[in-house]
Amino acid sequence: MTDVDAVAADLAAEHASLDAVLDGLTDQQWATPTPSPGWTVADQVGHLTYFDGAAVLALTDEAAFTASIGPLLEDMDGVTLHRHLAPAALLAAWRANRARLLDVVGQVDPAGRAPWYGPSMSVRSFLTARLMETWAHGHDVADAVGATREPTDRLRHICQIGFITRTWTYANRREEQPAGEVRLELTAPSGEVWRWGPDDAAESVRGPALDFCLVVTQRRHVDDTALETDGAAARDWMEKAQAFAGGATDGPPPGGRP
C-alpha cells in the first residue's frame, strides 16, 4: 500500500464515521443550526458535497476547476451549500461525490500535484486536506445533533497539516511569523506520543492531539482545551492557527464553543 493508498483508506473511514452520524437523522435534525454561524447540518454536508466534487474536477480537469473559482468567490454559500436539495437527496449527492473522489484518486499519478484554492499540493497532501475538512465539518455536525464520535489516530494527518501550516497562517494574514522554532508534542487517542519540530526548540505546544486538531481547524479556542503553550510565539500561533485554505479567519473566542 502506497502513502496515497493509506491516506485514501483513512479518508474513506472518515467519510464512514460522519455517514454513521447522518444516517437516520430526521429532516428536522438536518435543519439544526451548527456552531458555524448561519449554517445548519445540511449546510455542512452541502459544503462537503461541493468541495468533494471540486476535488474530482481538480484531479481530472484543471482548466474547468480554475474556471469554477470565479463564480465560487462571487457567491460562496449560494454555490456550495446545495440548499435546493432535500436531506435524502443531499446525502445521496455527498455519497456519490466522495465515492467519485476515491475512485479518481486510484487513477491519478500518486507522485503528481493537484491545484486547489491556495498553492498546488501533492496528491497525498490533497487527500489529507479532504480528510481534515471532512473531520472538521463532521465535528460541527456531531456538536449540533449531540452525537459522539470517538477520536482515532487518523488525527495524525490533521496534526501534520496543522504543524506544517504554521508559516501559511502568518503569510495568509500578511503578518511576519515570529522568529524561532516551536516544538509540538501531542498525545494520540491510542496513547502514542507524536512529535514535530526540533528537540531543542525554545518554545513548545503540548497536549492532546484532539485538542490541537480542534484549534488548528478553528473549532475551539486554545483556552478551552488542555493544550499547554510555552513561549510567546507558541501562544500566538495557537491563537491564530489556520490549517485550511481560504482567506484568513479567526476561530471562536474563549468560551465561544462548548
CSV table of N, CA and C in Angstrom, one decimal, residues 18 21 32-36 41 44 135-149 214 219-220 256-258:
chain,number,residue,atom,x,y,z
A,18,LEU,N,-18.6,10.0,9.6
A,18,LEU,CA,-19.7,11.1,9.5
A,18,LEU,C,-21.0,10.5,9.0
A,21,VAL,N,-23.2,9.2,11.6
A,21,VAL,CA,-24.0,10.2,12.3
A,21,VAL,C,-25.2,10.7,11.5
A,32,THR,N,-31.0,21.6,11.9
A,32,THR,CA,-30.5,22.1,13.2
A,32,THR,C,-29.3,23.0,13.0
A,33,PRO,N,-29.3,24.2,13.6
A,33,PRO,CA,-28.1,25.1,13.5
A,33,PRO,C,-26.8,24.4,14.1
A,34,THR,N,-25.7,24.7,13.4
A,34,THR,CA,-24.4,24.1,13.9
A,34,THR,C,-23.6,25.3,14.5
A,35,PRO,N,-22.5,25.0,15.1
A,35,PRO,CA,-21.7,26.1,15.7
A,35,PRO,C,-21.1,27.0,14.7
A,36,SER,N,-21.1,26.7,13.4
A,36,SER,CA,-20.7,27.6,12.4
A,36,SER,C,-21.9,28.6,12.1
A,41,VAL,N,-27.0,21.7,9.8
A,41,VAL,CA,-26.4,20.4,9.5
A,41,VAL,C,-26.3,20.2,8.0
A,44,GLN,N,-23.5,22.1,6.3
A,44,GLN,CA,-22.2,21.5,6.5
A,44,GLN,C,-22.0,20.3,5.4
A,135,TRP,N,-13.4,15.7,8.6
A,135,TRP,CA,-13.4,15.6,10.1
A,135,TRP,C,-13.9,16.9,10.8
A,136,ALA,N,-13.5,18.0,10.3
A,136,ALA,CA,-13.8,19.3,11.0
A,136,ALA,C,-15.3,19.6,10.8
A,137,HIS,N,-15.8,19.5,9.6
A,137,HIS,CA,-17.3,19.7,9.4
A,137,HIS,C,-18.1,18.6,10.0
A,138,GLY,N,-17.6,17.4,10.1
A,138,GLY,CA,-18.2,16.3,10.8
A,138,GLY,C,-18.3,16.6,12.3
A,139,HIS,N,-17.3,17.3,12.8
A,139,HIS,CA,-17.3,17.7,14.2
A,139,HIS,C,-18.4,18.7,14.5
A,140,ASP,N,-18.6,19.6,13.5
A,140,ASP,CA,-19.7,20.6,13.7
A,140,ASP,C,-21.1,19.9,13.7
A,141,VAL,N,-21.2,18.9,12.8
A,141,VAL,CA,-22.5,18.2,12.7
A,141,VAL,C,-22.7,17.4,14.0
A,142,ALA,N,-21.7,16.7,14.5
A,142,ALA,CA,-21.8,16.0,15.7
A,142,ALA,C,-22.2,16.9,16.9
A,143,ASP,N,-21.5,18.0,17.0
A,143,ASP,CA,-21.8,19.0,18.0
A,143,ASP,C,-23.3,19.4,18.0
A,144,ALA,N,-23.8,19.6,16.8
A,144,ALA,CA,-25.2,20.1,16.6
A,144,ALA,C,-26.2,19.1,17.0
A,145,VAL,N,-26.0,17.8,16.7
A,145,VAL,CA,-27.0,16.8,17.0
A,145,VAL,C,-26.7,16.0,18.2
A,146,GLY,N,-25.7,16.4,19.0
A,146,GLY,CA,-25.4,15.7,20.2
A,146,GLY,C,-24.8,14.3,20.0
A,147,ALA,N,-24.2,14.1,18.9
A,147,ALA,CA,-23.6,12.8,18.6
A,147,ALA,C,-22.1,12.7,19.2
A,148,THR,N,-21.7,11.5,19.5
A,148,THR,CA,-20.3,11.3,20.0
A,148,THR,C,-19.5,10.5,18.9
A,149,ARG,N,-18.4,11.1,18.5
A,149,ARG,CA,-17.5,10.3,17.6
A,149,ARG,C,-16.2,10.1,18.3
A,214,LEU,N,-8.7,20.5,17.0
A,214,LEU,CA,-9.8,21.5,17.2
A,214,LEU,C,-9.3,22.9,17.0
A,219,ARG,N,-12.1,25.2,15.5
A,219,ARG,CA,-13.3,24.7,16.2
A,219,ARG,C,-13.3,25.0,17.7
A,220,ARG,N,-12.2,25.3,18.3
A,220,ARG,CA,-12.1,25.6,19.7
A,220,ARG,C,-11.0,26.7,19.9
A,256,GLY,N,-16.3,30.4,23.3
A,256,GLY,CA,-17.2,30.6,22.2
A,256,GLY,C,-17.9,29.4,21.7
A,257,ARG,N,-17.3,28.2,22.0
A,257,ARG,CA,-17.9,26.9,21.6
A,257,ARG,C,-17.8,25.9,22.7
A,258,PRO,N,-18.8,25.1,23.0
A,258,PRO,CA,-18.8,24.2,24.1
A,258,PRO,C,-17.8,23.1,23.8
